Amino acid sequence: MKKFLFTLAALLMAGSAFATNDYCFIPDFKVTEDQLGTEIDVPLMGHFDGYLNALDVDVNYPEGITGVWAEDGADCTVSYFNGRGQEKTTAATWAWNESYTNGIAITGATVKSYWEVDGSWVYTGAPKWIPGDYEELAVLTIAIAEDFDISQPVHFTVVTRPSCGEDVREPRSTGEEATYEVTINPQEQPQPEALTATITIGDADGLFVPVTVTNV
């Protein structure tokens, strides 16, 4: 029994070591008074710890914000190597529902990608986004109601369900659902006032030197 428990603990530790944090998000933004009753564009960005080739995203807009359109972003272009070691690109295309609150993107399912392992090009399934940060996976157009309250912060969430198919590379996305909270009109943090103080430093011989210290 004790051996079983030790083995289980080791497996859990190994699993946590390869856990990935893969999510899409919209950066915090402000809505100004002149934007009320208009449409604006916001980027759908991404942070991926692991390789992945599919994204299922829910954007849960708050009251007064409506999704009206979406375009594929610059980061929908994914690089990969073919079986001869030549670098190629393919495009991942988003499919959105009518309210533009759910989108699914998959890289070229019929495209075969390869990776060099010990001098040989090994099949790695569909092309994948590599671990890193992405500034424009999609561009979302949202409509802002004329009576949207801009006097205080408003929060909504972006929920991501990533997935990764066959691949010999690590780390691969573990497919864990991730929720990111977006803030509209975030409060600005007050900056501390500068504090200036003068102290006197002396030694055993009675030599004293004034030193001014400023904290900003």
N, CA, C and O of each residue as an XYZ file, in Angstrom:
864
protein
N       0.825     -1.204      0.000
C       0.000      0.000      0.000
C       0.858      1.252      0.000
O       0.590      2.210     -0.726
N       1.912      1.228      0.840
C       2.792      2.381      0.915
C       3.482      2.614     -0.426
O       3.635      3.757     -0.855
N       3.901      1.526     -1.094
C       4.556      1.647     -2.392
C       3.590      2.260     -3.407
O       3.988      3.079     -4.236
N       2.312      1.854     -3.334
C       1.308      2.399     -4.252
C       1.147      3.900     -4.057
O       1.059      4.657     -5.023
N       1.108      4.325     -2.779
C       0.931      5.738     -2.488
C       2.119      6.553     -2.976
O       1.940      7.649     -3.506
N       3.333      6.030     -2.803
C       4.519      6.726     -3.293
C       4.477      6.839     -4.817
O       4.818      7.880     -5.379
N       4.056      5.757     -5.483
C       3.980      5.777     -6.942
C       2.942      6.786     -7.412
O       3.178      7.517     -8.374
N       1.778      6.832     -6.729
C       0.732      7.786     -7.090
C       1.216      9.209     -6.903
O       0.959     10.066     -7.749
N       1.912      9.476     -5.809
C       2.432     10.823     -5.560
C       3.418     11.234     -6.641
O       3.418     12.381     -7.087
N       4.261     10.294     -7.062
C       5.236     10.594     -8.114
C       4.538     10.918     -9.420
O       4.954     11.825    -10.141
N       3.470     10.176     -9.731
C       2.734     10.443    -10.970
C       2.060     11.806    -10.928
O       2.055     12.526    -11.927
N       1.489     12.170     -9.772
C       0.849     13.474     -9.647
C       1.868     14.594     -9.783
O       1.586     15.615    -10.411
N       3.049     14.413     -9.201
C       4.095     15.428     -9.320
C       4.553     15.559    -10.761
O       4.797     16.668    -11.234
N       4.673     14.432    -11.470
C       5.091     14.478    -12.873
C       4.044     15.170    -13.706
O       4.375     15.930    -14.616
N       2.747     14.911    -13.402
C       1.680     15.548    -14.158
C       1.674     17.048    -13.968
O       1.483     17.795    -14.927
N       1.882     17.507    -12.724
C       1.879     18.940    -12.468
C       3.076     19.627    -13.094
O       3.008     20.809    -13.428
N       4.179     18.895    -13.258
C       5.371     19.488    -13.851
C       5.148     19.849    -15.302
O       5.782     20.771    -15.815
N       4.231     19.118    -15.993
C       3.989     19.373    -17.401
C       2.694     20.156    -17.634
O       2.259     20.299    -18.776
N       2.070     20.667    -16.553
C       0.842     21.437    -16.714
C       1.139     22.711    -17.504
O       2.186     23.336    -17.337
N       0.195     23.079    -18.366
C       0.375     24.291    -19.162
C      -0.745     25.270    -18.860
O      -1.831     24.887    -18.425
N      -0.460     26.534    -19.100
C      -1.434     27.597    -18.896
C      -1.646     28.273    -20.250
O      -0.866     29.136    -20.651
N      -2.694     27.880    -20.939
C      -2.943     28.347    -22.300
C      -4.292     29.059    -22.332
O      -5.323     28.449    -22.048
N      -4.291     30.341    -22.674
C      -5.542     31.085    -22.628
C      -5.528     32.244    -23.626
O      -4.473     32.760    -23.996
N      -6.723     32.633    -24.045
C      -6.916     33.835    -24.845
C      -7.459     34.926    -23.930
O      -8.073     34.639    -22.902
N      -7.230     36.166    -24.307
C      -7.712     37.262    -23.474
C      -7.856     38.540    -24.302
O      -7.280     38.684    -25.380
N      -8.637     39.443    -23.756
C      -8.745     40.802    -24.287
C      -8.100     41.710    -23.261
O      -8.468     41.649    -22.088
N      -7.150     42.552    -23.652
C      -6.512     43.412    -22.655
C      -7.517     44.422    -22.091
O      -8.458     44.826    -22.774
N      -7.302     44.820    -20.839
C      -8.153     45.846    -20.240
C      -8.181     47.087    -21.133
O      -7.171     47.454    -21.733
N      -9.340     47.724    -21.213
C      -9.436     48.910    -22.069
C     -10.438     49.895    -21.477
O     -11.224     49.550    -20.594
N     -10.394     51.132    -21.983
C     -11.297     52.180    -21.532
C     -12.314     52.496    -22.617
O     -12.004     52.455    -23.808
N     -13.520     52.809    -22.194
C     -14.552     53.314    -23.095
C     -14.745     54.784    -22.761
O     -15.085     55.130    -21.630
N     -14.530     55.641    -23.740
C     -14.669     57.074    -23.523
C     -16.089     57.523    -23.869
O     -16.846     56.798    -24.514
N     -16.423     58.707    -23.436
C     -17.782     59.219    -23.643
C     -18.132     59.311    -25.121
O     -19.269     59.040    -25.508
N     -17.159     59.692    -25.954
C     -17.456     59.830    -27.382
C     -17.577     58.477    -28.090
O     -17.955     58.434    -29.260
N     -17.264     57.367    -27.399
C     -17.427     56.036    -27.989
C     -18.786     55.413    -27.681
O     -19.131     54.366    -28.230
N     -19.554     56.053    -26.808
C     -20.883     55.540    -26.487
C     -21.766     55.568    -27.737
O     -21.794     56.564    -28.460
N     -22.480     54.478    -27.984
C     -23.329     54.392    -29.160
C     -22.586     54.107    -30.444
O     -23.153     54.237    -31.529
N     -21.297     53.711    -30.341
C     -20.491     53.410    -31.530
C     -19.959     51.983    -31.446
O     -20.255     51.242    -30.509
N     -19.166     51.619    -32.452
C     -18.493     50.326    -32.476
C     -16.985     50.542    -32.412
O     -16.453     51.470    -33.021
N     -16.304     49.671    -31.665
C     -14.844     49.738    -31.587
C     -14.273     48.338    -31.781
O     -14.973     47.342    -31.601
N     -12.994     48.274    -32.150
C     -12.293     47.006    -32.326
C     -11.399     46.735    -31.128
O     -10.730     47.637    -30.623
N     -11.393     45.482    -30.675
C     -10.498     45.068    -29.600
C      -9.788     43.787    -30.046
O     -10.398     42.951    -30.712
N      -8.515     43.619    -29.692
C      -7.786     42.414    -30.103
C      -8.056     41.240    -29.171
O      -8.168     41.412    -27.957
N      -8.158     40.054    -29.742
C      -8.159     38.824    -28.951
C      -6.724     38.332    -28.943
O      -6.197     37.937    -29.983
N      -6.087     38.352    -27.780
C      -4.683     37.996    -27.652
C      -4.558     36.605    -27.035
O      -5.559     36.009    -26.637
N      -3.338     36.090    -26.955
C      -3.154     34.756    -26.408
C      -1.840     34.593    -25.682
O      -0.840     35.226    -26.021
N      -1.856     33.734    -24.677
C      -0.633     33.299    -23.985
C      -0.673     31.782    -23.897
O      -1.572     31.209    -23.282
N       0.315     31.134    -24.521
C       0.336     29.671    -24.565
C       1.643     29.155    -23.963
O       2.732     29.535    -24.394
N       1.520     28.298    -22.975
C       2.694     27.619    -22.416
C       3.042     26.371    -23.224
O       4.190     25.924    -23.213
N       2.063     25.810    -23.919
C       2.282     24.562    -24.651
C       1.920     24.683    -26.114
O       1.323     25.673    -26.537
N       2.288     23.658    -26.894
C       1.893     23.582    -28.298
C       0.398     23.271    -28.368
O      -0.110     22.475    -27.579
N      -0.301     23.897    -29.312
C      -1.723     23.608    -29.493
C      -2.148     23.955    -30.908
O      -1.534     24.798    -31.562
N      -3.199     23.300    -31.375
C      -3.667     23.554    -32.737
C      -5.169     23.821    -32.816
O      -5.722     23.900    -33.913
N      -5.844     23.963    -31.652
C      -7.275     24.264    -31.686
C      -7.647     25.105    -30.472
O      -7.133     24.899    -29.373
N      -8.563     26.070    -30.696
C      -9.035     26.950    -29.638
C     -10.559     27.043    -29.701
O     -11.142     27.208    -30.773
N     -11.179     26.936    -28.553
C     -12.622     27.131    -28.426
C     -12.796     28.218    -27.364
O     -12.487     28.004    -26.192
N     -13.295     29.389    -27.784
C     -13.286     30.567    -26.912
C     -14.700     31.112    -26.723
O     -15.448     31.276    -27.687
N     -15.058     31.391    -25.458
C     -16.306     32.079    -25.128
C     -15.976     33.475    -24.612
O     -15.175     33.631    -23.690
N     -16.601     34.492    -25.216
C     -16.459     35.867    -24.744
C     -17.789     36.271    -24.117
O     -18.794     36.410    -24.814
N     -17.790     36.456    -22.808
C     -19.023     36.743    -22.070
C     -19.129     38.245    -21.817
O     -18.770     38.727    -20.742
N     -19.619     38.976    -22.805
C     -19.674     40.430    -22.707
C     -20.638     40.881    -21.610
O     -21.629     40.202    -21.343
N     -20.355     42.021    -20.972
C     -21.263     42.548    -19.949
C     -22.460     43.252    -20.593
O     -22.485     43.480    -21.802
N     -23.432     43.587    -19.777
C     -24.596     44.318    -20.276
C     -24.151     45.653    -20.865
O     -23.366     46.385    -20.261
N     -24.661     45.953    -22.042
C     -24.291     47.199    -22.716
C     -23.206     47.022    -23.756
O     -22.894     47.962    -24.488
N     -22.620     45.823    -23.837
C     -21.603     45.513    -24.846
C     -22.104     44.339    -25.680
O     -22.536     43.324    -25.132
N     -22.048     44.474    -27.006
C     -22.538     43.424    -27.898
C     -21.500     43.126    -28.964
O     -20.940     44.043    -29.565
N     -21.239     41.836    -29.202
C     -20.352     41.456    -30.294
C     -21.083     41.562    -31.622
O     -22.194     41.050    -31.759
N     -20.466     42.230    -32.613
C     -21.133     42.428    -33.900
C     -20.322     41.899    -35.089
O     -20.866     41.733    -36.181
N     -19.017     41.631    -34.885
C     -18.203     41.167    -36.004
C     -16.882     40.616    -35.466
O     -16.484     40.907    -34.338
N     -16.219     39.821    -36.290
C     -14.891     39.303    -35.936
C     -14.115     39.010    -37.207
O     -14.669     38.527    -38.194
N     -12.831     39.308    -37.169
C     -11.926     39.031    -38.286
C     -10.752     38.198    -37.792
O     -10.326     38.332    -36.645
N     -10.230     37.335    -38.664
C      -9.011     36.597    -38.325
C      -7.871     37.580    -38.120
O      -7.729     38.544    -38.872
N      -7.047     37.328    -37.085
C      -5.934     38.215    -36.796
C      -4.649     37.793    -37.487
O      -4.579     36.737    -38.117
N      -3.641     38.634    -37.356
C      -2.346     38.356    -37.991
C      -1.729     37.065    -37.467
O      -0.993     36.395    -38.191
N      -2.023     36.706    -36.206
C      -1.434     35.503    -35.617
C      -2.188     34.230    -35.980
O      -1.921     33.165    -35.422
N      -3.143     34.340    -36.928
C      -3.774     33.130    -37.455
C      -2.854     32.423    -38.452
O      -3.097     31.270    -38.809
N      -1.819     33.094    -38.896
C      -0.826     32.475    -39.775
C       0.159     31.684    -38.926
O       0.852     32.246    -38.078
N       0.216     30.383    -39.158
C       1.038     29.482    -38.344
C       2.152     28.887    -39.204
O       1.897     28.386    -40.299
N       3.372     28.945    -38.709
C       4.522     28.387    -39.433
C       4.728     26.924    -39.052
O       4.428     26.514    -37.931
N       5.246     26.145    -40.001
C       5.555     24.740    -39.750
C       6.591     24.274    -40.764
O       6.926     25.011    -41.691
N       7.098     23.064    -40.597
C       8.044     22.468    -41.545
C       7.373     21.290    -42.238
O       6.660     20.508    -41.609
N       7.611     21.172    -43.540
C       7.098     19.990    -44.247
C       8.081     18.828    -44.101
O       9.097     18.959    -43.417
N       7.788     17.702    -44.733
C       8.616     16.513    -44.571
C      10.009     16.625    -45.139
O      10.849     15.763    -44.878
N      10.282     17.675    -45.919
C      11.617     17.895    -46.474
C      12.372     18.979    -45.719
O      13.444     19.411    -46.144
N      11.803     19.418    -44.589
C      12.478     20.419    -43.773
C      12.329     21.835    -44.280
O      13.086     22.721    -43.883
N      11.344     22.063    -45.167
C      11.111     23.404    -45.697
C      10.061     24.106    -44.846
O       9.026     23.529    -44.514
N      10.344     25.362    -44.496
C       9.393     26.106    -43.666
C       8.229     26.596    -44.513
O       8.419     27.173    -45.584
N       7.023     26.356    -44.017
C       5.803     26.744    -44.719
C       4.893     27.473    -43.739
O       5.183     27.536    -42.545
N       3.800     28.018    -44.241
C       2.788     28.629    -43.383
C       1.406     28.127    -43.781
O       1.168     27.749    -44.928
N       0.513     28.132    -42.816
C      -0.882     27.797    -43.071
C      -1.741     28.743    -42.241
O      -1.254     29.346    -41.285
N      -2.998     28.875    -42.597
C      -3.872     29.815    -41.897
C      -4.910     29.078    -41.067
O      -5.574     28.158    -41.544
N      -5.035     29.498    -39.825
C      -6.127     29.023    -38.974
C      -7.286     30.003    -39.136
O      -7.094     31.214    -39.032
N      -8.476     29.489    -39.389
C      -9.641     30.342    -39.619
C     -10.639     30.182    -38.483
O     -10.944     29.066    -38.060
N     -11.146     31.312    -37.995
C     -12.130     31.292    -36.926
C     -13.533     31.084    -37.481
O     -13.877     31.605    -38.541
N     -14.331     30.321    -36.757
C     -15.761     30.187    -37.032
C     -16.505     30.707    -35.802
O     -16.328     30.180    -34.704
N     -17.336     31.738    -35.977
C     -18.026     32.384    -34.861
C     -19.530     32.149    -34.935
O     -20.091     31.971    -36.016
N     -20.169     32.150    -33.778
C     -21.624     32.068    -33.762
C     -22.222     33.428    -34.139
O     -21.488     34.398    -34.329
N     -23.543     33.498    -34.245
C     -24.194     34.712    -34.732
C     -23.997     35.903    -33.797
O     -23.997     37.049    -34.247
N     -23.831     35.646    -32.519
C     -23.649     36.740    -31.562
C     -22.177     37.075    -31.322
O     -21.860     37.960    -30.528
N     -21.291     36.374    -32.002
C     -19.851     36.594    -31.869
C     -19.396     36.482    -30.409
O     -18.538     37.233    -29.944
N     -19.997     35.525    -29.708
C     -19.595     35.250    -28.329
C     -18.858     33.925    -28.199
O     -18.248     33.654    -27.164
N     -18.907     33.101    -29.231
C     -18.167     31.833    -29.235
C     -17.454     31.676    -30.567
O     -18.059     31.805    -31.631
N     -16.163     31.398    -30.491
C     -15.376     31.200    -31.702
C     -14.499     29.966    -31.582
O     -13.983     29.654    -30.508
N     -14.340     29.271    -32.695
C     -13.489     28.079    -32.742
C     -12.482     28.250    -33.870
O     -12.850     28.580    -34.997
N     -11.222     28.025    -33.563
C     -10.158     28.122    -34.567
C      -9.346     26.842    -34.566
O      -8.957     26.345    -33.509
N      -9.089     26.308    -35.757
C      -8.292     25.089    -35.910
C      -7.289     25.326    -37.028
O      -7.646     25.841    -38.087
N      -6.044     24.954    -36.798
C      -5.045     25.079    -37.859
C      -5.322     24.039    -38.943
O      -6.155     23.152    -38.754
N      -4.639     24.142    -40.057
C      -4.908     23.284    -41.210
C      -4.969     21.805    -40.878
O      -3.933     21.168    -40.687
N      -6.172     21.253    -40.809
C      -6.336     19.854    -40.411
C      -5.789     18.889    -41.458
O      -5.403     17.769    -41.123
N      -5.751     19.311    -42.723
C      -5.263     18.429    -43.788
C      -3.789     18.640    -44.080
O      -3.226     17.989    -44.960
N      -3.160     19.554    -43.337
C      -1.740     19.860    -43.550
C      -0.893     19.042    -42.585
O      -1.203     18.973    -41.396
N       0.160     18.428    -43.078
C       1.045     17.621    -42.254
C       2.302     18.417    -41.905
O       2.948     18.994    -42.780
N       2.633     18.440    -40.633
C       3.833     19.145    -40.197
C       4.858     18.161    -39.643
O       4.520     17.056    -39.220
N       6.117     18.589    -39.656
C       7.223     17.727    -39.214
C       8.171     18.549    -38.353
O       8.185     19.780    -38.396
N       8.970     17.815    -37.561
C       9.963     18.441    -36.680
C      11.221     17.590    -36.707
O      11.151     16.361    -36.713
N      12.382     18.256    -36.722
C      13.646     17.523    -36.812
C      14.019     16.934    -35.457
O      14.142     17.653    -34.465
N      14.195     15.630    -35.431
C      14.612     14.910    -34.228
C      15.776     13.998    -34.585
O      15.626     13.070    -35.379
N      16.936     14.265    -33.995
C      18.147     13.461    -34.252
C      18.440     13.349    -35.744
O      18.798     12.279    -36.235
N      18.284     14.460    -36.460
C      18.633     14.489    -37.872
C      17.555     13.988    -38.818
O      17.753     13.997    -40.033
N      16.417     13.550    -38.285
C      15.326     13.061    -39.134
C      14.087     13.927    -38.910
O      13.861     14.450    -37.819
N      13.287     14.064    -39.979
C      12.066     14.851    -39.880
C      10.921     13.934    -39.476
O      10.514     13.041    -40.219
N      10.409     14.190    -38.256
C       9.406     13.333    -37.634
C       8.030     14.000    -37.743
O       7.897     15.207    -37.539
N       7.026     13.209    -38.064
C       5.665     13.714    -38.218
C       5.123     14.217    -36.881
O       5.211     13.520    -35.870
N       4.555     15.444    -36.878
C       4.038     16.041    -35.641
C       2.558     16.425    -35.767
O       2.074     17.283    -35.028
N       1.851     15.798    -36.692
C       0.425     16.084    -36.813
C       0.161     17.407    -37.506
O       0.927     17.830    -38.372
N      -0.926     18.056    -37.122
C      -1.298     19.342    -37.724
C      -0.340     20.436    -37.254
O       0.226     20.328    -36.166
N      -0.149     21.491    -38.058
C       0.656     22.634    -37.605
C       0.080     23.214    -36.319
O      -1.127     23.148    -36.082
N       0.949     23.780    -35.495
C       0.514     24.255    -34.183
C       1.081     25.633    -33.861
O       2.147     26.029    -34.334
N       0.314     26.345    -33.032
C       0.880     27.525    -32.405
C       1.927     27.060    -31.402
O       1.687     26.118    -30.647
N       3.076     27.708    -31.387
C       4.132     27.324    -30.462
C       3.977     28.116    -29.166
O       3.310     29.150    -29.162
N       4.575     27.659    -28.071
C       4.480     28.409    -26.813
C       4.968     29.847    -26.986
O       5.986     30.096    -27.633
N       4.235     30.778    -26.406
C       4.601     32.186    -26.516
C       3.400     33.088    -26.357
O       2.314     32.639    -25.988
N       3.603     34.368    -26.638
C       2.548     35.366    -26.527
C       2.134     35.840    -27.914
O       2.975     36.036    -28.790
N       0.833     36.021    -28.103
C       0.276     36.391    -29.402
C      -0.582     37.650    -29.243
O      -1.461     37.709    -28.383
N      -0.315     38.649    -30.081
C      -0.961     39.948    -29.938
C      -2.267     40.063    -30.706
O      -3.086     40.926    -30.389
N      -2.485     39.216    -31.709
C      -3.692     39.378    -32.520
C      -4.126     38.046    -33.122
O      -3.882     37.768    -34.296
N      -4.774     37.231    -32.295
C      -5.349     35.996    -32.813
C      -6.626     36.299    -33.589
O      -6.945     35.615    -34.561
N      -7.348     37.314    -33.161
C      -8.546     37.770    -33.858
C      -8.768     39.230    -33.509
O      -8.242     39.731    -32.514
N      -9.551     39.907    -34.336
C      -9.965     41.286    -34.056
C     -11.479     41.265    -33.893
O     -12.204     40.917    -34.824
N     -11.952     41.637    -32.711
C     -13.376     41.611    -32.405
C     -13.951     43.023    -32.485
O     -13.370     43.966    -31.947
N     -15.078     43.162    -33.149
C     -15.788     44.444    -33.204
C     -16.954     44.377    -32.240
O     -17.787     43.475    -32.319
N     -17.008     45.342    -31.324
C     -18.065     45.359    -30.318
C     -18.843     46.670    -30.403
O     -18.284     47.728    -30.691
N     -20.143     46.572    -30.144
C     -21.004     47.752    -30.105
C     -21.218     48.159    -28.654
O     -21.478     47.316    -27.797
N     -21.106     49.458    -28.385
C     -21.245     49.987    -27.035
C     -22.550     50.772    -26.954
O     -22.777     51.701    -27.728
N     -23.396     50.391    -26.019
C     -24.680     51.064    -25.871
C     -24.492     52.524    -25.461
O     -23.517     52.881    -24.801
N     -25.448     53.353    -25.867
C     -25.357     54.776    -25.542
C     -25.422     55.021    -24.037
O     -24.867     56.004    -23.546
N     -26.099     54.131    -23.298
C     -26.234     54.313    -21.855
C     -25.252     53.456    -21.058
O     -25.441     53.256    -19.858
N     -24.197     52.944    -21.719
C     -23.202     52.142    -21.010
C     -22.540     52.989    -19.932
O     -22.129     54.119    -20.192
N     -22.435     52.446    -18.725
C     -21.893     53.183    -17.580
C     -20.369     53.193    -17.632
O     -19.727     52.155    -17.471
N     -19.800     54.365    -17.857
C     -18.339     54.476    -17.918
C     -17.772     55.087    -16.638
O     -16.591     55.430    -16.583
N     -18.615     55.224    -15.607
C     -18.174     55.881    -14.381
C     -17.448     54.937    -13.432
O     -16.821     55.383    -12.471
N     -17.529     53.622    -13.697
C     -16.905     52.665    -12.799
C     -16.421     51.449    -13.592
O     -16.873     51.224    -14.715
N     -15.503     50.662    -13.013
C     -14.991     49.480    -13.729
C     -16.105     48.455    -13.979
O     -16.994     48.267    -13.148
N     -16.035     47.809    -15.125
C     -16.972     46.742    -15.490
C     -16.145     45.524    -15.888
O     -15.151     45.664    -16.600
N     -16.537     44.335    -15.442
C     -15.754     43.135    -15.683
C     -16.528     42.137    -16.545
O     -17.752     42.041    -16.463
N     -15.789     41.401    -17.369
C     -16.362     40.262    -18.078
C     -15.262     39.234    -18.302
O     -14.090     39.518    -18.054
N     -15.622     38.056    -18.762
C     -14.652     36.972    -18.856
C     -14.471     36.459    -20.281
O     -15.367     36.545    -21.121
N     -13.286     35.925    -20.514
C     -12.967     35.183    -21.741
C     -12.566     33.776    -21.300
O     -11.599     33.610    -20.557
N     -13.297     32.779    -21.750
C     -13.049     31.385    -21.360
C     -12.443     30.647    -22.550
O     -12.979     30.702    -23.657
N     -11.335     29.962    -22.322
C     -10.618     29.268    -23.398
C     -10.536     27.778    -23.117
O     -10.197     27.354    -22.012
N     -10.853     26.990    -24.143
C     -10.665     25.538    -24.091
C      -9.687     25.167    -25.205
O     -10.099     24.991    -26.352
N      -8.388     25.047    -24.880
C      -7.384     24.723    -25.891
C      -7.280     23.216    -26.082
O      -7.736     22.441    -25.242
N      -6.681     22.812    -27.185
C      -6.411     21.382    -27.371
C      -5.237     21.207    -28.315
O      -4.939     22.067    -29.145
N      -4.581     20.067    -28.163
C      -3.412     19.744    -28.975
C      -3.535     18.310    -29.463
O      -3.799     17.400    -28.678
N      -3.342     18.113    -30.762
C      -3.359     16.763    -31.315
C      -2.002     16.104    -31.199
O      -1.199     16.448    -30.333
N      -1.760     15.160    -32.075
C      -0.510     14.392    -32.061
C       0.701     15.301    -32.204
O       0.710     16.210    -33.033
N       1.723     15.049    -31.390
C       2.971     15.814    -31.494
C       4.024     15.150    -30.622
O       3.711     14.621    -29.555
N       5.288     15.179    -31.082
C       6.381     14.604    -30.300
C       7.030     15.650    -29.406
O       7.866     15.317    -28.566
N       6.656     16.903    -29.580
C       7.295     17.976    -28.829
C       6.599     18.204    -27.483
O       5.417     17.910    -27.303
N       7.376     18.731    -26.563
C       6.865     19.119    -25.244
C       7.217     20.596    -25.019
O       8.211     21.097    -25.545
N       6.383     21.281    -24.227
C       5.151     20.776    -23.620
C       3.967     20.949    -24.564
O       3.872     21.947    -25.280
N       3.075     19.980    -24.559
C       1.832     20.105    -25.307
C       0.745     20.648    -24.380
O       0.783     20.406    -23.173
N      -0.204     21.365    -24.925
C      -1.291     21.879    -24.117
C      -2.010     20.724    -23.432
O      -2.310     19.704    -24.053
N      -2.279     20.898    -22.157
C      -3.003     19.876    -21.407
C      -4.510     20.004    -21.581
O      -5.269     19.184    -21.066
N      -4.945     21.033    -22.307
C      -6.367     21.178    -22.601
C      -7.205     21.673    -21.444
O      -8.429     21.548    -21.464
N      -6.557     22.235    -20.432
C      -7.310     22.718    -19.282
C      -8.035     24.022    -19.618
O      -7.454     24.940    -20.197
N      -9.314     24.084    -19.245
C     -10.093     25.302    -19.470
C      -9.533     26.438    -18.625
O      -9.200     26.242    -17.456
N      -9.429     27.623    -19.216
C      -8.875     28.776    -18.505
C      -9.830     29.954    -18.633
O     -10.391     30.190    -19.704
N     -10.018     30.695    -17.540
C     -10.883     31.868    -17.534
C     -10.058     33.111    -17.227
O      -9.306     33.153    -16.253
N     -10.213     34.119    -18.076
C      -9.481     35.378    -17.904
C     -10.493     36.499    -17.692
O     -11.465     36.611    -18.439
N     -10.267     37.324    -16.678
C     -11.183     38.441    -16.405
C     -10.657     39.719    -17.044
O      -9.509     40.114    -16.838
N     -11.526     40.355    -17.824
C     -11.203     41.608    -18.500
C     -11.885     42.748    -17.747
O     -13.009     42.599    -17.267
N     -11.202     43.879    -17.648
C     -11.776     45.050    -16.990
C     -11.911     46.194    -17.978
O     -10.943     46.592    -18.626
N     -13.134     46.722    -18.085
C     -13.368     47.939    -18.864
C     -13.306     49.120    -17.895
O     -13.886     49.084    -16.810
N     -12.592     50.165    -18.312
C     -12.396     51.346    -17.465
C     -11.763     50.989    -16.123
O     -12.340     51.271    -15.072
N     -10.577     50.368    -16.149
C      -9.916     50.037    -14.876
C      -9.557     51.309    -14.115
O      -9.248     52.340    -14.713
N      -9.603     51.221    -12.800
C      -9.232     52.353    -11.969
C      -7.725     52.543    -11.997
O      -6.967     51.578    -11.896
N      -7.300     53.777    -12.133
C      -5.875     54.061    -12.099
C      -5.384     53.996    -10.659
O      -5.985     54.568     -9.750
N      -4.281     53.288    -10.478
C      -3.708     53.173     -9.146
C      -3.010     54.473     -8.761
O      -2.191     54.978     -9.529
N      -3.317     55.025     -7.589
C      -2.644     56.270     -7.171
C      -1.155     56.047     -6.992
O      -0.719     55.047     -6.422
N      -0.387     56.997     -7.489
C       1.063     56.911     -7.365
C       1.498     57.497     -6.025
O       0.998     58.549     -5.626
N       2.410     56.843     -5.330
C       2.881     57.390     -4.047
C       3.624     58.699     -4.248
O       4.354     58.868     -5.225
N       3.431     59.627     -3.313
C       4.134     60.899     -3.392
C       5.614     60.692     -3.099
O       6.013     59.832     -2.315
N       6.411     61.528     -3.773
C       7.853     61.446     -3.557
C       8.187     61.899     -2.137
O       7.674     62.910     -1.656
N       9.043     61.143     -1.485
C       9.460     61.459     -0.126
C      10.960     61.703     -0.124
O      11.741     60.833     -0.508
N      11.352     62.883      0.307
C      12.770     63.244      0.341
C      13.194     63.446      1.792
O      12.535     64.153      2.556
N      14.297     62.818      2.154
C      14.816     62.950      3.517
C      16.324     63.129      3.463
O      17.000     62.564      2.603
N      16.832     63.907      4.378
C      18.279     64.110      4.472
C      18.780     63.498      5.771
O      18.286     63.809      6.855
N      19.771     62.620      5.639
C      20.362     61.992      6.821
C      21.844     62.320      6.860
O      22.446     62.653      5.840
N      22.417     62.221      8.037
C      23.837     62.525      8.198
C      24.580     61.263      8.600
O      24.212     60.585      9.559
N      25.623     60.963      7.859
C      26.431     59.777      8.121
C      27.779     60.219      8.685
O      28.424     61.112      8.136
N      28.198     59.594      9.777
C      29.468     59.961     10.386
C      30.344     58.758     10.655
O      29.869     57.622     10.634
N      31.625     58.999     10.909
C      32.535     57.912     11.247
C      33.145     58.173     12.627
O      32.796     59.140     13.304
N      34.059     57.291     13.025
C      34.636     57.366     14.370
C      35.481     58.624     14.567
O      35.704     59.039     15.704
N      35.951     59.235     13.487
C      36.800     60.421     13.576
C      35.982     61.698     13.616
O      36.540     62.795     13.626
N      34.667     61.562     13.638
C      33.833     62.761     13.729
C      33.568     63.428     12.397
O      33.148     64.584     12.361
N      33.809     62.709     11.275
C      33.542     63.269      9.955
C      32.100     62.958      9.591
O      31.720     61.791      9.500
N      31.296     63.990      9.384
C      29.882     63.805      9.091
C      29.570     64.302      7.693
O      29.992     65.390      7.301
N      28.832     63.505      6.947
C      28.465     63.844      5.571
C      26.944     63.779      5.424
O      26.361     62.727      5.685
N      26.281     64.865      5.014
C      24.828     64.826      4.781
C      24.503     64.091      3.475
O      25.145     64.330      2.453
N      23.509     63.202      3.511
C      23.080     62.450      2.321
C      21.579     62.638      2.137
O      20.805     62.440      3.074
N      21.175     63.015      0.944
C      19.752     63.206      0.635
C      19.228     61.970     -0.104
O      19.803     61.550     -1.109
N      18.127     61.388      0.405
C      17.529     60.195     -0.172
C      16.109     60.530     -0.634
O      15.318     61.079      0.134
N      15.787     60.197     -1.893
C      14.456     60.457     -2.436
C      13.801     59.148     -2.809
O      14.379     58.340     -3.536
N      12.590     58.935     -2.309
C      11.823     57.728     -2.635
C      10.695     58.124     -3.580
O       9.831     58.924     -3.222
N      10.705     57.546     -4.825
C       9.656     57.858     -5.795
C       8.999     56.578     -6.254
O       8.083     56.614     -7.076
